[in-house]
């Protein structure tokens, strides 16, 4: 509501709507998608931006490890649920905010429900690798119908991703998260609106608007397809 009020004050006449969504609940994701599709049957741009980094193991309402469930799986379901409205736009864009930390990521398909000992950095890196793989596989699967997809590293943005407590926020800034949210949004806005980048669909961008190869695992097409299939199965069973 605060963001909506701020935008309305800065852009007179802007048409803004607010739809609630809890990414830790797949039921909430489905309800949100239904609301959006009913009110807006055409979606030109979807930016999957939300993320968290809990220090202690947490589970979503559906029993998934929180970082995997929120940072990847809920965004996967939201995108898939909104697909009819996206494709109705003709040349829709899906932008997935990942992180350079995906370079440290590996996929442990036996950890998605928190079965393994929890390491916050390990879980974060895995979820960000999922973001990059999802963007690549989404682009591959929709290469023939006009949908464009990218992932990106926004830079070290000083958000509340590690929590809103003073200690956590201070620690996050001490490790180098200095960038403003406005600066951190630059690559997302670029991918959502720039001309002449259609040929890079599926690519991973850095905070300087440059295409980067990403990690070796993030370029593994078989791994991307396996993650997609696993994600489909997990959301179907929840």
PDB file of N, CA, C and O in Angstrom, residues 126-195:
ATOM      1  N   UNK A 126      21.369 -22.462  -3.895  1.00  0.00           N
ATOM      2  CA  UNK A 126      20.561 -23.423  -4.642  1.00  0.00           C
ATOM      3  C   UNK A 126      19.324 -22.759  -5.226  1.00  0.00           C
ATOM      4  O   UNK A 126      18.990 -22.962  -6.402  1.00  0.00           O
ATOM      5  N   UNK A 127      18.657 -21.938  -4.439  1.00  0.00           N
ATOM      6  CA  UNK A 127      17.439 -21.289  -4.929  1.00  0.00           C
ATOM      7  C   UNK A 127      17.741 -20.319  -6.063  1.00  0.00           C
ATOM      8  O   UNK A 127      16.959 -20.181  -7.005  1.00  0.00           O
ATOM      9  N   UNK A 128      18.876 -19.639  -5.994  1.00  0.00           N
ATOM     10  CA  UNK A 128      19.239 -18.696  -7.056  1.00  0.00           C
ATOM     11  C   UNK A 128      19.661 -19.433  -8.335  1.00  0.00           C
ATOM     12  O   UNK A 128      19.408 -18.952  -9.443  1.00  0.00           O
ATOM     13  N   UNK A 129      20.296 -20.593  -8.176  1.00  0.00           N
ATOM     14  CA  UNK A 129      20.578 -21.426  -9.345  1.00  0.00           C
ATOM     15  C   UNK A 129      19.271 -21.863  -9.992  1.00  0.00           C
ATOM     16  O   UNK A 129      19.153 -21.883 -11.227  1.00  0.00           O
ATOM     17  N   UNK A 130      18.291 -22.178  -9.167  1.00  0.00           N
ATOM     18  CA  UNK A 130      16.965 -22.531  -9.695  1.00  0.00           C
ATOM     19  C   UNK A 130      16.383 -21.394 -10.531  1.00  0.00           C
ATOM     20  O   UNK A 130      15.787 -21.625 -11.585  1.00  0.00           O
ATOM     21  N   UNK A 131      16.563 -20.148 -10.074  1.00  0.00           N
ATOM     22  CA  UNK A 131      16.061 -18.997 -10.824  1.00  0.00           C
ATOM     23  C   UNK A 131      16.659 -18.923 -12.223  1.00  0.00           C
ATOM     24  O   UNK A 131      15.952 -18.681 -13.204  1.00  0.00           O
ATOM     25  N   UNK A 132      17.973 -19.116 -12.311  1.00  0.00           N
ATOM     26  CA  UNK A 132      18.648 -19.016 -13.610  1.00  0.00           C
ATOM     27  C   UNK A 132      18.235 -20.174 -14.517  1.00  0.00           C
ATOM     28  O   UNK A 132      17.947 -19.977 -15.709  1.00  0.00           O
ATOM     29  N   UNK A 133      18.193 -21.383 -13.960  1.00  0.00           N
ATOM     30  CA  UNK A 133      17.771 -22.547 -14.749  1.00  0.00           C
ATOM     31  C   UNK A 133      16.333 -22.408 -15.219  1.00  0.00           C
ATOM     32  O   UNK A 133      15.999 -22.756 -16.364  1.00  0.00           O
ATOM     33  N   UNK A 134      15.460 -21.900 -14.351  1.00  0.00           N
ATOM     34  CA  UNK A 134      14.057 -21.712 -14.715  1.00  0.00           C
ATOM     35  C   UNK A 134      13.920 -20.725 -15.871  1.00  0.00           C
ATOM     36  O   UNK A 134      13.174 -20.966 -16.825  1.00  0.00           O
ATOM     37  N   UNK A 135      14.655 -19.614 -15.802  1.00  0.00           N
ATOM     38  CA  UNK A 135      14.587 -18.615 -16.868  1.00  0.00           C
ATOM     39  C   UNK A 135      15.057 -19.193 -18.201  1.00  0.00           C
ATOM     40  O   UNK A 135      14.459 -18.943 -19.255  1.00  0.00           O
ATOM     41  N   UNK A 136      16.120 -19.988 -18.171  1.00  0.00           N
ATOM     42  CA  UNK A 136      16.634 -20.585 -19.407  1.00  0.00           C
ATOM     43  C   UNK A 136      15.637 -21.597 -19.978  1.00  0.00           C
ATOM     44  O   UNK A 136      15.373 -21.612 -21.183  1.00  0.00           O
ATOM     45  N   UNK A 137      15.084 -22.441 -19.110  1.00  0.00           N
ATOM     46  CA  UNK A 137      14.158 -23.465 -19.587  1.00  0.00           C
ATOM     47  C   UNK A 137      12.845 -22.841 -20.050  1.00  0.00           C
ATOM     48  O   UNK A 137      12.239 -23.308 -21.029  1.00  0.00           O
ATOM     49  N   UNK A 138      12.412 -21.785 -19.388  1.00  0.00           N
ATOM     50  CA  UNK A 138      11.197 -21.091 -19.810  1.00  0.00           C
ATOM     51  C   UNK A 138      11.377 -20.520 -21.210  1.00  0.00           C
ATOM     52  O   UNK A 138      10.479 -20.635 -22.061  1.00  0.00           O
ATOM     53  N   UNK A 139      12.519 -19.913 -21.465  1.00  0.00           N
ATOM     54  CA  UNK A 139      12.802 -19.372 -22.795  1.00  0.00           C
ATOM     55  C   UNK A 139      12.842 -20.486 -23.837  1.00  0.00           C
ATOM     56  O   UNK A 139      12.322 -20.332 -24.949  1.00  0.00           O
ATOM     57  N   UNK A 140      13.458 -21.605 -23.492  1.00  0.00           N
ATOM     58  CA  UNK A 140      13.564 -22.719 -24.441  1.00  0.00           C
ATOM     59  C   UNK A 140      12.191 -23.285 -24.787  1.00  0.00           C
ATOM     60  O   UNK A 140      11.880 -23.516 -25.965  1.00  0.00           O
ATOM     61  N   UNK A 141      11.368 -23.477 -23.775  1.00  0.00           N
ATOM     62  CA  UNK A 141      10.056 -24.083 -24.005  1.00  0.00           C
ATOM     63  C   UNK A 141       9.110 -23.179 -24.772  1.00  0.00           C
ATOM     64  O   UNK A 141       8.178 -23.665 -25.410  1.00  0.00           O
ATOM     65  N   UNK A 142       9.327 -21.878 -24.701  1.00  0.00           N
ATOM     66  CA  UNK A 142       8.420 -20.945 -25.364  1.00  0.00           C
ATOM     67  C   UNK A 142       9.090 -20.201 -26.519  1.00  0.00           C
ATOM     68  O   UNK A 142       8.607 -19.131 -26.927  1.00  0.00           O
ATOM     69  N   UNK A 143      10.132 -20.769 -27.057  1.00  0.00           N
ATOM     70  CA  UNK A 143      10.848 -20.106 -28.148  1.00  0.00           C
ATOM     71  C   UNK A 143       9.959 -19.865 -29.352  1.00  0.00           C
ATOM     72  O   UNK A 143      10.182 -18.924 -30.121  1.00  0.00           O
ATOM     73  N   UNK A 144       8.934 -20.684 -29.538  1.00  0.00           N
ATOM     74  CA  UNK A 144       8.097 -20.551 -30.722  1.00  0.00           C
ATOM     75  C   UNK A 144       6.832 -19.743 -30.556  1.00  0.00           C
ATOM     76  O   UNK A 144       6.097 -19.539 -31.538  1.00  0.00           O
ATOM     77  N   UNK A 145       6.541 -19.263 -29.345  1.00  0.00           N
ATOM     78  CA  UNK A 145       5.276 -18.545 -29.164  1.00  0.00           C
ATOM     79  C   UNK A 145       5.442 -17.106 -28.688  1.00  0.00           C
ATOM     80  O   UNK A 145       4.469 -16.458 -28.301  1.00  0.00           O
ATOM     81  N   UNK A 146       6.665 -16.584 -28.721  1.00  0.00           N
ATOM     82  CA  UNK A 146       6.854 -15.162 -28.464  1.00  0.00           C
ATOM     83  C   UNK A 146       7.232 -14.782 -27.055  1.00  0.00           C
ATOM     84  O   UNK A 146       7.622 -13.636 -26.801  1.00  0.00           O
ATOM     85  N   UNK A 147       7.141 -15.703 -26.107  1.00  0.00           N
ATOM     86  CA  UNK A 147       7.481 -15.348 -24.728  1.00  0.00           C
ATOM     87  C   UNK A 147       8.988 -15.203 -24.566  1.00  0.00           C
ATOM     88  O   UNK A 147       9.758 -16.030 -25.050  1.00  0.00           O
ATOM     89  N   UNK A 148       9.406 -14.160 -23.881  1.00  0.00           N
ATOM     90  CA  UNK A 148      10.812 -13.883 -23.635  1.00  0.00           C
ATOM     91  C   UNK A 148      11.098 -14.001 -22.141  1.00  0.00           C
ATOM     92  O   UNK A 148      10.276 -13.598 -21.311  1.00  0.00           O
ATOM     93  N   UNK A 149      12.249 -14.543 -21.794  1.00  0.00           N
ATOM     94  CA  UNK A 149      12.560 -14.807 -20.390  1.00  0.00           C
ATOM     95  C   UNK A 149      14.029 -14.532 -20.113  1.00  0.00           C
ATOM     96  O   UNK A 149      14.892 -14.869 -20.932  1.00  0.00           O
ATOM     97  N   UNK A 150      14.302 -13.918 -18.947  1.00  0.00           N
ATOM     98  CA  UNK A 150      15.680 -13.654 -18.536  1.00  0.00           C
ATOM     99  C   UNK A 150      15.822 -13.836 -17.028  1.00  0.00           C
ATOM    100  O   UNK A 150      14.829 -13.808 -16.293  1.00  0.00           O
ATOM    101  N   UNK A 151      17.057 -13.983 -16.588  1.00  0.00           N
ATOM    102  CA  UNK A 151      17.392 -13.904 -15.169  1.00  0.00           C
ATOM    103  C   UNK A 151      18.478 -12.852 -15.021  1.00  0.00           C
ATOM    104  O   UNK A 151      19.116 -12.451 -16.004  1.00  0.00           O
ATOM    105  N   UNK A 152      18.710 -12.420 -13.779  1.00  0.00           N
ATOM    106  CA  UNK A 152      19.670 -11.336 -13.584  1.00  0.00           C
ATOM    107  C   UNK A 152      20.232 -11.328 -12.172  1.00  0.00           C
ATOM    108  O   UNK A 152      19.619 -11.845 -11.228  1.00  0.00           O
ATOM    109  N   UNK A 153      21.401 -10.728 -12.055  1.00  0.00           N
ATOM    110  CA  UNK A 153      21.999 -10.391 -10.759  1.00  0.00           C
ATOM    111  C   UNK A 153      21.800  -8.896 -10.571  1.00  0.00           C
ATOM    112  O   UNK A 153      22.305  -8.097 -11.363  1.00  0.00           O
ATOM    113  N   UNK A 154      21.048  -8.458  -9.545  1.00  0.00           N
ATOM    114  CA  UNK A 154      20.748  -7.029  -9.399  1.00  0.00           C
ATOM    115  C   UNK A 154      21.864  -6.213  -8.787  1.00  0.00           C
ATOM    116  O   UNK A 154      21.823  -4.986  -8.812  1.00  0.00           O
ATOM    117  N   UNK A 155      22.867  -6.891  -8.216  1.00  0.00           N
ATOM    118  CA  UNK A 155      23.895  -6.201  -7.463  1.00  0.00           C
ATOM    119  C   UNK A 155      23.638  -6.377  -5.973  1.00  0.00           C
ATOM    120  O   UNK A 155      22.628  -6.930  -5.557  1.00  0.00           O
ATOM    121  N   UNK A 156      24.559  -5.905  -5.129  1.00  0.00           N
ATOM    122  CA  UNK A 156      24.421  -6.062  -3.669  1.00  0.00           C
ATOM    123  C   UNK A 156      23.444  -5.034  -3.095  1.00  0.00           C
ATOM    124  O   UNK A 156      23.841  -4.013  -2.544  1.00  0.00           O
ATOM    125  N   UNK A 157      22.165  -5.314  -3.219  1.00  0.00           N
ATOM    126  CA  UNK A 157      21.135  -4.363  -2.816  1.00  0.00           C
ATOM    127  C   UNK A 157      20.879  -4.456  -1.313  1.00  0.00           C
ATOM    128  O   UNK A 157      20.729  -5.549  -0.764  1.00  0.00           O
ATOM    129  N   UNK A 158      20.815  -3.312  -0.655  1.00  0.00           N
ATOM    130  CA  UNK A 158      20.619  -3.264   0.789  1.00  0.00           C
ATOM    131  C   UNK A 158      19.166  -3.407   1.178  1.00  0.00           C
ATOM    132  O   UNK A 158      18.510  -2.435   1.575  1.00  0.00           O
ATOM    133  N   UNK A 159      18.623  -4.619   1.086  1.00  0.00           N
ATOM    134  CA  UNK A 159      17.229  -4.885   1.418  1.00  0.00           C
ATOM    135  C   UNK A 159      17.140  -5.592   2.779  1.00  0.00           C
ATOM    136  O   UNK A 159      18.128  -5.768   3.475  1.00  0.00           O
ATOM    137  N   UNK A 160      15.938  -6.031   3.129  1.00  0.00           N
ATOM    138  CA  UNK A 160      15.714  -6.791   4.356  1.00  0.00           C
ATOM    139  C   UNK A 160      15.668  -8.289   4.088  1.00  0.00           C
ATOM    140  O   UNK A 160      14.989  -9.029   4.799  1.00  0.00           O
ATOM    141  N   UNK A 161      16.396  -8.751   3.086  1.00  0.00           N
ATOM    142  CA  UNK A 161      16.307 -10.150   2.685  1.00  0.00           C
ATOM    143  C   UNK A 161      16.707 -11.104   3.813  1.00  0.00           C
ATOM    144  O   UNK A 161      16.208 -12.231   3.896  1.00  0.00           O
ATOM    145  N   UNK A 162      17.591 -10.673   4.710  1.00  0.00           N
ATOM    146  CA  UNK A 162      18.009 -11.517   5.832  1.00  0.00           C
ATOM    147  C   UNK A 162      17.141 -11.332   7.074  1.00  0.00           C
ATOM    148  O   UNK A 162      17.385 -11.952   8.107  1.00  0.00           O
ATOM    149  N   UNK A 163      16.134 -10.466   6.958  1.00  0.00           N
ATOM    150  CA  UNK A 163      15.258 -10.204   8.091  1.00  0.00           C
ATOM    151  C   UNK A 163      15.230  -8.725   8.430  1.00  0.00           C
ATOM    152  O   UNK A 163      16.100  -7.952   8.013  1.00  0.00           O
ATOM    153  N   UNK A 164      14.241  -8.323   9.212  1.00  0.00           N
ATOM    154  CA  UNK A 164      14.057  -6.911   9.519  1.00  0.00           C
ATOM    155  C   UNK A 164      14.702  -6.486  10.834  1.00  0.00           C
ATOM    156  O   UNK A 164      14.697  -5.312  11.186  1.00  0.00           O
ATOM    157  N   UNK A 165      15.252  -7.435  11.592  1.00  0.00           N
ATOM    158  CA  UNK A 165      15.902  -7.097  12.851  1.00  0.00           C
ATOM    159  C   UNK A 165      17.144  -6.255  12.635  1.00  0.00           C
ATOM    160  O   UNK A 165      17.822  -6.362  11.612  1.00  0.00           O
ATOM    161  N   UNK A 166      17.470  -5.410  13.628  1.00  0.00           N
ATOM    162  CA  UNK A 166      18.609  -4.497  13.498  1.00  0.00           C
ATOM    163  C   UNK A 166      19.913  -5.246  13.286  1.00  0.00           C
ATOM    164  O   UNK A 166      20.740  -4.867  12.451  1.00  0.00           O
ATOM    165  N   UNK A 167      20.125  -6.334  14.019  1.00  0.00           N
ATOM    166  CA  UNK A 167      21.364  -7.101  13.897  1.00  0.00           C
ATOM    167  C   UNK A 167      21.499  -7.675  12.492  1.00  0.00           C
ATOM    168  O   UNK A 167      22.558  -7.567  11.849  1.00  0.00           O
ATOM    169  N   UNK A 168      20.430  -8.285  11.982  1.00  0.00           N
ATOM    170  CA  UNK A 168      20.478  -8.887  10.656  1.00  0.00           C
ATOM    171  C   UNK A 168      20.693  -7.839   9.571  1.00  0.00           C
ATOM    172  O   UNK A 168      21.475  -8.039   8.622  1.00  0.00           O
ATOM    173  N   UNK A 169      19.995  -6.706   9.686  1.00  0.00           N
ATOM    174  CA  UNK A 169      20.138  -5.660   8.675  1.00  0.00           C
ATOM    175  C   UNK A 169      21.546  -5.072   8.701  1.00  0.00           C
ATOM    176  O   UNK A 169      22.130  -4.787   7.651  1.00  0.00           O
ATOM    177  N   UNK A 170      22.086  -4.889   9.892  1.00  0.00           N
ATOM    178  CA  UNK A 170      23.443  -4.346  10.011  1.00  0.00           C
ATOM    179  C   UNK A 170      24.471  -5.319   9.439  1.00  0.00           C
ATOM    180  O   UNK A 170      25.383  -4.915   8.704  1.00  0.00           O
ATOM    181  N   UNK A 171      24.317  -6.599   9.768  1.00  0.00           N
ATOM    182  CA  UNK A 171      25.231  -7.619   9.250  1.00  0.00           C
ATOM    183  C   UNK A 171      25.198  -7.654   7.728  1.00  0.00           C
ATOM    184  O   UNK A 171      26.248  -7.721   7.078  1.00  0.00           O
ATOM    185  N   UNK A 172      24.011  -7.577   7.163  1.00  0.00           N
ATOM    186  CA  UNK A 172      23.885  -7.639   5.708  1.00  0.00           C
ATOM    187  C   UNK A 172      24.602  -6.464   5.048  1.00  0.00           C
ATOM    188  O   UNK A 172      25.263  -6.625   4.012  1.00  0.00           O
ATOM    189  N   UNK A 173      24.501  -5.296   5.639  1.00  0.00           N
ATOM    190  CA  UNK A 173      25.183  -4.140   5.063  1.00  0.00           C
ATOM    191  C   UNK A 173      26.696  -4.215   5.263  1.00  0.00           C
ATOM    192  O   UNK A 173      27.470  -3.773   4.417  1.00  0.00           O
ATOM    193  N   UNK A 174      27.115  -4.798   6.374  1.00  0.00           N
ATOM    194  CA  UNK A 174      28.548  -4.927   6.633  1.00  0.00           C
ATOM    195  C   UNK A 174      29.240  -5.852   5.633  1.00  0.00           C
ATOM    196  O   UNK A 174      30.437  -5.691   5.354  1.00  0.00           O
ATOM    197  N   UNK A 175      28.497  -6.825   5.095  1.00  0.00           N
ATOM    198  CA  UNK A 175      29.108  -7.733   4.122  1.00  0.00           C
ATOM    199  C   UNK A 175      29.039  -7.176   2.700  1.00  0.00           C
ATOM    200  O   UNK A 175      29.378  -7.862   1.738  1.00  0.00           O
ATOM    201  N   UNK A 176      28.570  -5.924   2.574  1.00  0.00           N
ATOM    202  CA  UNK A 176      28.683  -5.258   1.288  1.00  0.00           C
ATOM    203  C   UNK A 176      27.395  -4.958   0.567  1.00  0.00           C
ATOM    204  O   UNK A 176      27.426  -4.575  -0.608  1.00  0.00           O
ATOM    205  N   UNK A 177      26.244  -5.099   1.228  1.00  0.00           N
ATOM    206  CA  UNK A 177      24.963  -4.811   0.570  1.00  0.00           C
ATOM    207  C   UNK A 177      24.671  -3.323   0.684  1.00  0.00           C
ATOM    208  O   UNK A 177      23.908  -2.869   1.536  1.00  0.00           O
ATOM    209  N   UNK A 178      25.290  -2.551  -0.175  1.00  0.00           N
ATOM    210  CA  UNK A 178      25.254  -1.093  -0.070  1.00  0.00           C
ATOM    211  C   UNK A 178      24.303  -0.442  -1.075  1.00  0.00           C
ATOM    212  O   UNK A 178      23.915   0.715  -0.919  1.00  0.00           O
ATOM    213  N   UNK A 179      23.909  -1.159  -2.121  1.00  0.00           N
ATOM    214  CA  UNK A 179      23.211  -0.560  -3.245  1.00  0.00           C
ATOM    215  C   UNK A 179      21.768  -0.209  -2.892  1.00  0.00           C
ATOM    216  O   UNK A 179      21.085  -0.944  -2.187  1.00  0.00           O
ATOM    217  N   UNK A 180      21.287   0.913  -3.394  1.00  0.00           N
ATOM    218  CA  UNK A 180      19.907   1.311  -3.149  1.00  0.00           C
ATOM    219  C   UNK A 180      18.953   0.426  -3.943  1.00  0.00           C
ATOM    220  O   UNK A 180      19.327  -0.180  -4.952  1.00  0.00           O
ATOM    221  N   UNK A 181      17.720   0.365  -3.484  1.00  0.00           N
ATOM    222  CA  UNK A 181      16.712  -0.416  -4.207  1.00  0.00           C
ATOM    223  C   UNK A 181      16.510   0.138  -5.613  1.00  0.00           C
ATOM    224  O   UNK A 181      16.311  -0.619  -6.569  1.00  0.00           O
ATOM    225  N   UNK A 182      16.571   1.455  -5.745  1.00  0.00           N
ATOM    226  CA  UNK A 182      16.407   2.070  -7.065  1.00  0.00           C
ATOM    227  C   UNK A 182      17.508   1.611  -8.019  1.00  0.00           C
ATOM    228  O   UNK A 182      17.235   1.234  -9.160  1.00  0.00           O
ATOM    229  N   UNK A 183      18.743   1.626  -7.542  1.00  0.00           N
ATOM    230  CA  UNK A 183      19.857   1.174  -8.383  1.00  0.00           C
ATOM    231  C   UNK A 183      19.742  -0.326  -8.647  1.00  0.00           C
ATOM    232  O   UNK A 183      20.028  -0.797  -9.742  1.00  0.00           O
ATOM    233  N   UNK A 184      19.316  -1.066  -7.628  1.00  0.00           N
ATOM    234  CA  UNK A 184      19.188  -2.508  -7.781  1.00  0.00           C
ATOM    235  C   UNK A 184      18.112  -2.920  -8.762  1.00  0.00           C
ATOM    236  O   UNK A 184      18.158  -4.026  -9.307  1.00  0.00           O
ATOM    237  N   UNK A 185      17.135  -2.043  -8.987  1.00  0.00           N
ATOM    238  CA  UNK A 185      16.041  -2.351  -9.915  1.00  0.00           C
ATOM    239  C   UNK A 185      16.418  -2.085 -11.371  1.00  0.00           C
ATOM    240  O   UNK A 185      15.670  -2.450 -12.285  1.00  0.00           O
ATOM    241  N   UNK A 186      17.576  -1.501 -11.594  1.00  0.00           N
ATOM    242  CA  UNK A 186      17.940  -1.043 -12.937  1.00  0.00           C
ATOM    243  C   UNK A 186      17.893  -2.157 -13.982  1.00  0.00           C
ATOM    244  O   UNK A 186      17.304  -1.988 -15.054  1.00  0.00           O
ATOM    245  N   UNK A 187      18.481  -3.300 -13.682  1.00  0.00           N
ATOM    246  CA  UNK A 187      18.528  -4.375 -14.683  1.00  0.00           C
ATOM    247  C   UNK A 187      17.150  -4.971 -14.904  1.00  0.00           C
ATOM    248  O   UNK A 187      16.798  -5.319 -16.035  1.00  0.00           O
ATOM    249  N   UNK A 188      16.360  -5.086 -13.846  1.00  0.00           N
ATOM    250  CA  UNK A 188      14.998  -5.601 -14.000  1.00  0.00           C
ATOM    251  C   UNK A 188      14.184  -4.697 -14.917  1.00  0.00           C
ATOM    252  O   UNK A 188      13.466  -5.173 -15.816  1.00  0.00           O
ATOM    253  N   UNK A 189      14.274  -3.382 -14.702  1.00  0.00           N
ATOM    254  CA  UNK A 189      13.546  -2.427 -15.538  1.00  0.00           C
ATOM    255  C   UNK A 189      14.041  -2.498 -16.983  1.00  0.00           C
ATOM    256  O   UNK A 189      13.245  -2.448 -17.932  1.00  0.00           O
ATOM    257  N   UNK A 190      15.336  -2.632 -17.138  1.00  0.00           N
ATOM    258  CA  UNK A 190      15.912  -2.736 -18.481  1.00  0.00           C
ATOM    259  C   UNK A 190      15.358  -3.950 -19.224  1.00  0.00           C
ATOM    260  O   UNK A 190      14.903  -3.834 -20.373  1.00  0.00           O
ATOM    261  N   UNK A 191      15.361  -5.100 -18.581  1.00  0.00           N
ATOM    262  CA  UNK A 191      14.878  -6.321 -19.237  1.00  0.00           C
ATOM    263  C   UNK A 191      13.379  -6.278 -19.468  1.00  0.00           C
ATOM    264  O   UNK A 191      12.877  -6.894 -20.413  1.00  0.00           O
ATOM    265  N   UNK A 192      12.671  -5.541 -18.663  1.00  0.00           N
ATOM    266  CA  UNK A 192      11.226  -5.436 -18.827  1.00  0.00           C
ATOM    267  C   UNK A 192      10.832  -4.503 -19.960  1.00  0.00           C
ATOM    268  O   UNK A 192       9.714  -4.604 -20.480  1.00  0.00           O
ATOM    269  N   UNK A 193      11.737  -3.613 -20.358  1.00  0.00           N
ATOM    270  CA  UNK A 193      11.314  -2.540 -21.260  1.00  0.00           C
ATOM    271  C   UNK A 193      12.218  -2.264 -22.453  1.00  0.00           C
ATOM    272  O   UNK A 193      11.783  -1.611 -23.412  1.00  0.00           O
ATOM    273  N   UNK A 194      13.446  -2.746 -22.450  1.00  0.00           N
ATOM    274  CA  UNK A 194      14.402  -2.371 -23.504  1.00  0.00           C
ATOM    275  C   UNK A 194      14.046  -2.972 -24.856  1.00  0.00           C
ATOM    276  O   UNK A 194      13.502  -4.075 -24.952  1.00  0.00           O
ATOM    277  N   UNK A 195      14.364  -2.231 -25.892  1.00  0.00           N
ATOM    278  CA  UNK A 195      14.192  -2.723 -27.257  1.00  0.00           C
ATOM    279  C   UNK A 195      15.445  -3.488 -27.694  1.00  0.00           C
ATOM    280  O   UNK A 195      16.522  -3.332 -27.132  1.00  0.00           O
TER     281      UNK A 195
END
